[in-house]
Amino acid sequence: MSIREIKHLDSVRLSKRGNSVVIIDQTRLPNETVYLDLKDPEDLYEAIHQLRVRGAPAIGIFAGYALYCLALQSTAEDYPAFMEEVRTQAAYLNSSRPTAVNLSWALKRMVAKAEASAGKPKTEILQDLKEECIAIHNEDIAMCKAIAEYGLTLIKDGDGILTHCNAGPLATSRYGTALGPILLGYERGMDFHVFVDETRPLLQGARLTSYELEEAGVDITLICDNMASIVMSKGWVQACFVGCDRVAANGDTANKIGTSGVAILAKYYDIPFYVLGPTSTIDLATPTGADIEIELRDPNEIKEKWYEKPMVLPQTRCYNPAFDVTPHELIDAIVTDRGICRAPYTESLKALFE
Ligand code: MRU
């Protein structure tokens, strides 16, 4: 796959028949490229919960298409019954993962669209829902491009960049968020060296970011998460670029577990630490990071998932939070599709929506 193909990769899309959602199963990458065609509620829920589709923006796009496909299956005979079904399905999908705000953001948008279509015939309501989920997707494509342009102003040719987890085309649409400036700069003839954190326990960095950047032709080095400090200490990193799952009103940012550790190291080594994300990931209704619900996942993801045999005694207790919160004091800038925000974030983030 070339940089062109990576950039045009649709990790989520509506099927050609228009009644199901097609995704690349991200749990099978990089060894197998398997497409799933989903329309049953349990399969749609499972795809989010098991990270077959993952990354905050991709989850939002998926949820929009999913709710539309579920609405198509409705046999409700009147509008109140139809809305009852739509709200129930939205609540069900929303319960699949708690941290990335894009999930509830997209579902609320779809429900609001169906509400605004009250009084129309069912076929028209469904058409409105279809247009809304396609709009969510198209807006994300435009937002990723804008983030890539803004982010590119923060780095220069030859820089070393460290990234954690995966915030590329698979997690979003087209350019990605944290990887957007790198892909855009590379396309324009710039060279970067990217240090990719493996990202325990689910290896999004190793399996997905390495895959995307290798396929695009970008120069990368994969490191284990606990190697970030030595790489920074050698002067090889000029900036850290990470994505986000929810940015609170004060700039505190939830992202993949381990992100806050990278930010602490970056502060120690005096390396700028940048969060990149679309405005759909900024949640002004959540005052601070302490108000963000952090998803806890199955301990077996740590104990045995990637091993032939379990690497821990069965009785050993594990703590497996999927995200952590980086305090806003450690973030040099939050790069959005509407511009670059700096401290004080309570003001700069609010200004984005005025
Ligand atoms: O658990 P995941 O893989 O969905 O977590 C993803 C991340 O933490 C990403 O960095 C974030 O969603 C941003 S994707 C543009």
Coordinates of C-alpha atoms and ligand atoms in Angstrom, one line a residue:
M1 CA 0.0 0.0 0.0
S2 CA 1.4 3.4 -0.9
I3 CA 1.0 6.7 0.9
R4 CA -1.8 7.5 -1.5
E5 CA -3.6 4.3 -0.7
I6 CA -3.1 4.6 3.1
K7 CA -4.6 8.1 2.9
H8 CA -7.6 6.9 1.0
L9 CA -8.2 3.9 3.2
D10 CA -11.7 3.9 4.5
S11 CA -11.4 1.9 7.8
V12 CA -15.2 2.4 8.1
R13 CA -17.8 2.8 5.4
L14 CA -21.4 2.1 4.4
S15 CA -21.7 -1.1 2.4
K16 CA -22.5 -0.9 -1.3
R17 CA -26.0 -2.2 -0.5
G18 CA -26.3 0.7 1.9
N19 CA -27.7 -1.3 4.8
S20 CA -24.6 -2.5 6.7
V21 CA -21.3 -1.1 7.9
V22 CA -18.0 -2.4 6.5
I23 CA -14.9 -2.1 8.6
I24 CA -11.4 -3.4 8.4
D25 CA -11.1 -5.7 11.5
Q26 CA -8.2 -3.9 13.3
T27 CA -7.7 -6.8 15.6
R28 CA -6.4 -8.9 12.7
L29 CA -3.9 -6.3 11.4
P30 CA -1.1 -6.3 10.4
N31 CA -1.0 -10.0 9.4
E32 CA -4.4 -10.2 7.8
T33 CA -6.6 -7.6 6.1
V34 CA -10.1 -8.8 6.9
Y35 CA -13.2 -6.8 6.1
L36 CA -16.4 -7.3 8.2
D37 CA -19.9 -6.5 7.0
L38 CA -22.0 -5.8 10.1
K39 CA -25.7 -4.9 10.7
D40 CA -26.9 -6.9 13.7
P41 CA -27.0 -4.9 16.9
E42 CA -24.8 -7.4 18.9
D43 CA -22.2 -7.5 16.1
L44 CA -22.1 -3.7 15.9
Y45 CA -21.7 -3.5 19.7
E46 CA -19.0 -6.2 19.7
A47 CA -17.0 -4.5 17.0
I48 CA -16.6 -1.4 19.2
H49 CA -16.1 -3.3 22.4
Q50 CA -13.5 -5.7 21.0
L51 CA -11.7 -2.8 19.2
R52 CA -12.3 -4.3 15.7
V53 CA -13.1 -0.6 15.0
R54 CA -11.2 1.7 17.3
G55 CA -9.8 5.2 17.7
A56 CA -12.1 7.9 18.9
P57 CA -13.1 9.4 15.5
A58 CA -13.5 6.0 13.8
I59 CA -15.7 4.9 16.6
G60 CA -17.9 8.0 16.1
I61 CA -18.1 7.5 12.3
F62 CA -18.9 3.8 12.9
A63 CA -21.6 4.6 15.4
G64 CA -23.3 7.0 13.0
Y65 CA -23.5 4.4 10.2
A66 CA -24.5 1.7 12.7
L67 CA -27.4 3.6 14.1
Y68 CA -28.6 4.4 10.6
C69 CA -28.4 0.7 9.6
L70 CA -30.3 -0.2 12.7
A71 CA -33.0 2.4 12.0
L72 CA -33.4 0.9 8.5
Q73 CA -34.4 -2.4 10.2
S74 CA -37.1 -0.8 12.3
T75 CA -40.6 -2.2 11.9
A76 CA -42.1 0.5 14.2
E77 CA -45.5 1.6 12.9
D78 CA -45.5 5.1 14.0
Y79 CA -43.0 7.9 14.8
P80 CA -43.0 7.6 18.6
A81 CA -42.3 3.9 18.4
F82 CA -39.6 4.5 15.8
M83 CA -37.9 7.1 18.0
E84 CA -38.1 4.8 21.0
E85 CA -36.3 2.1 19.0
V86 CA -33.7 4.6 17.8
R87 CA -33.0 5.9 21.3
T88 CA -32.7 2.4 22.7
Q89 CA -30.3 1.3 20.0
A90 CA -28.2 4.5 20.5
A91 CA -28.0 3.8 24.3
Y92 CA -27.0 0.2 23.6
L93 CA -24.2 1.2 21.2
N94 CA -23.1 4.0 23.6
S95 CA -22.6 1.5 26.4
S96 CA -19.9 -0.4 24.4
R97 CA -17.1 1.9 25.5
P98 CA -17.2 4.9 27.9
T99 CA -14.1 7.1 27.3
A100 CA -14.0 8.3 23.7
V101 CA -16.6 11.1 23.6
N102 CA -16.9 10.8 19.8
L103 CA -19.1 7.7 20.4
S104 CA -21.8 9.6 22.3
W105 CA -21.3 12.7 20.3
A106 CA -22.1 11.0 17.0
L107 CA -25.0 9.0 18.5
K108 CA -26.5 12.2 20.0
R109 CA -26.2 13.9 16.6
M110 CA -28.0 11.1 14.9
V111 CA -30.8 11.0 17.5
A112 CA -31.2 14.8 17.2
K113 CA -31.4 14.5 13.4
A114 CA -34.3 11.9 13.8
E115 CA -36.0 14.2 16.3
A116 CA -35.7 17.2 13.9
S117 CA -37.3 15.1 11.2
A118 CA -40.5 14.6 13.2
G119 CA -43.6 14.8 11.0
K120 CA -41.9 13.5 7.9
P121 CA -42.6 10.1 6.3
K122 CA -40.4 7.3 7.4
T123 CA -38.5 7.1 4.1
E124 CA -37.5 10.8 4.5
I125 CA -36.4 10.4 8.1
L126 CA -34.2 7.5 7.0
Q127 CA -32.8 9.6 4.2
D128 CA -32.0 12.4 6.7
L129 CA -30.3 9.9 8.9
K130 CA -28.2 8.6 6.0
E131 CA -27.2 12.1 5.1
E132 CA -26.2 12.8 8.7
C133 CA -23.9 9.8 9.1
I134 CA -22.3 10.5 5.7
A135 CA -21.8 14.1 6.9
I136 CA -20.2 12.9 10.1
H137 CA -17.7 10.9 8.0
N138 CA -17.0 13.7 5.5
E139 CA -16.5 16.2 8.2
D140 CA -13.9 14.0 9.8
I141 CA -12.0 13.7 6.6
A142 CA -11.9 17.5 6.4
M143 CA -11.0 17.9 10.1
C144 CA -8.1 15.4 9.7
K145 CA -6.7 17.4 6.8
A146 CA -7.0 20.7 8.7
I147 CA -5.3 19.1 11.8
A148 CA -2.5 17.8 9.5
E149 CA -1.9 21.3 8.1
Y150 CA -1.8 23.0 11.6
G151 CA 0.3 20.2 13.1
L152 CA 2.8 20.5 10.3
T153 CA 3.6 24.1 11.4
L154 CA 5.0 22.7 14.6
I155 CA 7.7 20.5 13.2
K156 CA 10.5 20.8 10.7
D157 CA 12.2 18.6 8.1
G158 CA 14.4 16.0 9.7
D159 CA 12.7 16.0 13.1
G160 CA 12.3 13.0 15.3
I161 CA 8.7 12.5 16.5
L162 CA 7.5 10.1 19.1
T163 CA 3.9 8.9 19.0
H164 CA 1.9 6.6 21.3
C165 CA -1.0 4.3 20.3
N166 CA -2.5 4.8 16.9
A167 CA -4.0 8.0 15.7
G168 CA -3.6 7.5 11.9
P169 CA -5.9 6.7 9.0
L170 CA -7.3 3.5 10.7
A171 CA -8.4 5.4 13.8
T172 CA -9.9 8.2 11.9
S173 CA -10.4 9.0 8.2
R174 CA -7.6 9.6 5.6
Y175 CA -4.7 11.5 7.2
G176 CA -5.4 10.7 10.8
T177 CA -4.8 13.2 13.6
A178 CA -1.4 12.6 15.3
L179 CA 0.0 11.0 12.2
G180 CA -1.6 13.6 9.9
P181 CA 1.3 16.1 9.9
I182 CA 3.8 13.3 9.4
L183 CA 1.9 11.9 6.4
L184 CA 1.2 15.3 4.9
G185 CA 4.8 16.5 5.4
Y186 CA 6.1 13.3 3.9
E187 CA 3.8 13.8 0.9
R188 CA 5.4 17.2 0.5
G189 CA 8.9 15.8 0.5
M190 CA 9.8 16.3 4.1
D191 CA 11.5 13.6 6.1
F192 CA 10.7 12.7 9.7
H193 CA 11.9 9.9 11.9
V194 CA 9.1 8.5 13.9
F195 CA 9.5 6.5 17.1
V196 CA 6.5 4.4 17.6
D197 CA 5.6 3.2 21.1
E198 CA 4.5 -0.4 21.0
T199 CA 1.6 0.5 23.3
R200 CA 0.9 -2.3 25.7
P201 CA -1.3 -4.1 26.3
L202 CA -3.2 -4.1 22.9
L203 CA -0.2 -3.1 20.8
Q204 CA -1.9 -0.4 18.7
G205 CA 1.5 1.2 18.1
A206 CA 3.2 -2.0 17.0
R207 CA 0.4 -3.5 15.0
L208 CA -1.3 -0.4 13.5
T209 CA 0.9 2.7 13.6
S210 CA 4.0 0.8 12.4
Y211 CA 1.8 -0.7 9.7
E212 CA 0.4 2.6 8.4
L213 CA 3.7 4.4 8.5
E214 CA 5.7 1.5 6.9
E215 CA 3.1 1.2 4.1
A216 CA 3.3 5.0 3.6
G217 CA 7.1 4.8 3.3
V218 CA 7.9 6.9 6.5
D219 CA 11.1 6.1 8.3
I220 CA 10.1 4.6 11.7
T221 CA 11.6 2.8 14.7
L222 CA 9.4 0.7 16.9
I223 CA 10.2 0.8 20.6
C224 CA 8.7 -0.8 23.7
D225 CA 6.8 1.8 25.9
N226 CA 9.5 1.7 28.5
M227 CA 12.2 2.8 26.0
A228 CA 10.8 6.3 25.4
S229 CA 13.0 7.8 28.1
I230 CA 16.3 6.5 26.6
V231 CA 15.3 7.6 23.1
M232 CA 14.4 11.1 24.4
S233 CA 17.6 11.3 26.5
K234 CA 19.7 10.8 23.4
G235 CA 18.2 13.9 21.7
W236 CA 16.4 11.9 19.0
V237 CA 13.0 13.3 19.7
Q238 CA 12.0 16.9 18.8
A239 CA 8.3 16.5 19.4
C240 CA 5.7 14.1 20.8
F241 CA 2.4 13.8 18.8
V242 CA -0.5 11.9 20.3
G243 CA -4.2 11.7 19.7
C244 CA -7.0 12.0 22.2
D245 CA -10.2 10.3 23.2
R246 CA -11.7 13.1 25.2
V247 CA -10.4 16.6 25.9
A248 CA -12.0 18.2 29.0
A249 CA -12.8 21.9 29.2
N250 CA -9.6 22.7 31.1
G251 CA -7.4 20.9 28.5
D252 CA -6.9 17.7 30.5
T253 CA -6.8 14.9 28.0
A254 CA -7.7 11.2 28.1
N255 CA -5.8 9.1 25.6
K256 CA -4.4 5.6 25.5
I257 CA -2.9 4.3 28.7
G258 CA 0.7 5.4 28.9
T259 CA 0.2 8.8 27.3
S260 CA 0.6 10.7 30.5
G261 CA 3.9 8.9 31.1
V262 CA 5.1 10.1 27.7
A263 CA 4.1 13.7 28.6
I264 CA 5.9 13.5 32.0
L265 CA 9.1 12.3 30.2
A266 CA 8.7 15.0 27.5
K267 CA 8.5 17.6 30.2
Y268 CA 11.7 16.3 31.9
Y269 CA 13.6 16.3 28.6
D270 CA 12.2 19.6 27.5
I271 CA 10.5 18.2 24.4
P272 CA 7.2 19.7 23.3
F273 CA 4.2 17.5 23.8
Y274 CA 1.3 18.0 21.4
V275 CA -2.2 16.5 21.5
L276 CA -4.0 16.4 18.1
G277 CA -7.7 15.9 17.7
P278 CA -10.8 17.1 16.0
T279 CA -13.3 19.4 17.7
S280 CA -15.6 16.4 18.0
T281 CA -13.2 15.0 20.7
I282 CA -13.4 18.2 22.8
D283 CA -16.0 17.9 25.5
L284 CA -16.7 21.3 27.1
A285 CA -19.4 19.6 29.2
T286 CA -16.7 17.7 31.1
P287 CA -14.9 20.2 33.3
T288 CA -11.7 18.3 34.1
G289 CA -9.9 15.1 33.5
A290 CA -11.1 13.8 36.9
D291 CA -14.6 13.8 35.4
I292 CA -13.7 11.4 32.5
E293 CA -14.7 7.8 32.9
I294 CA -11.8 5.6 32.3
E295 CA -12.6 2.2 30.7
L296 CA -11.3 -0.8 32.6
R297 CA -10.7 -3.9 30.5
D298 CA -10.2 -7.6 30.8
P299 CA -7.0 -8.6 32.7
N300 CA -6.4 -11.3 30.3
E301 CA -5.3 -8.7 27.8
I302 CA -2.2 -8.3 30.0
K303 CA -1.8 -11.8 31.2
E304 CA -2.2 -14.0 28.2
K305 CA -3.5 -12.3 25.0
W306 CA -0.3 -12.2 23.0
Y307 CA 1.4 -15.3 24.5
E308 CA 1.3 -18.9 23.7
K309 CA 0.8 -19.6 27.4
P310 CA -0.3 -17.2 30.2
M311 CA 2.7 -15.3 31.5
V312 CA 1.2 -14.8 35.0
L313 CA -0.1 -17.1 37.6
P314 CA -3.9 -17.4 37.3
Q315 CA -4.5 -15.8 40.8
T316 CA -2.4 -12.7 40.1
R317 CA -4.5 -9.6 40.2
C318 CA -4.2 -7.2 37.3
Y319 CA -5.3 -3.6 36.8
N320 CA -6.0 -2.8 33.1
P321 CA -7.2 0.8 32.5
A322 CA -7.4 1.5 28.8
F323 CA -6.7 5.2 29.1
D324 CA -5.1 7.7 31.3
V325 CA -5.5 11.5 31.7
T326 CA -2.6 13.8 30.8
P327 CA -2.9 17.0 32.9
H328 CA -3.2 20.1 30.8
E329 CA 0.0 21.6 32.4
L330 CA 2.0 19.0 30.5
I331 CA 0.5 19.8 27.1
D332 CA 2.2 22.4 25.0
A333 CA -0.6 22.7 22.5
I334 CA -3.8 21.1 21.4
V335 CA -4.0 21.0 17.7
T336 CA -7.5 21.0 16.3
D337 CA -9.2 21.4 12.9
R338 CA -10.0 25.0 13.9
G339 CA -6.6 26.0 15.0
I340 CA -3.9 25.5 17.6
C341 CA -5.0 26.0 21.2
R342 CA -2.5 26.9 24.0
A343 CA -2.9 27.5 27.7
P344 CA -5.1 28.8 29.3
Y345 CA -7.1 26.0 27.7
T346 CA -10.4 26.9 29.5
E347 CA -10.3 30.0 27.2
S348 CA -8.7 28.8 24.0
L349 CA -10.9 25.6 23.8
K350 CA -14.0 27.6 24.5
A351 CA -13.1 30.1 21.8
L352 CA -13.1 27.3 19.2
F353 CA -16.9 26.9 19.6
E354 CA -17.8 30.7 19.7
Ligands
MRU1 O1 -8.4 1.8 22.8 P1 -8.2 2.5 21.5 O2 -7.3 1.8 20.6 O3 -9.6 2.9 20.8 O4 -7.6 3.9 21.9 C1 -7.3 4.8 20.9 C2 -6.5 6.0 21.4 O5 -6.2 6.2 22.5 C3 -6.2 7.0 20.3 O6 -5.0 7.6 20.6 C4 -7.3 8.0 20.2 O7 -8.5 7.4 20.1 C5 -7.1 9.0 19.1 S1 -7.4 8.3 17.5 C6 -7.3 9.6 16.5

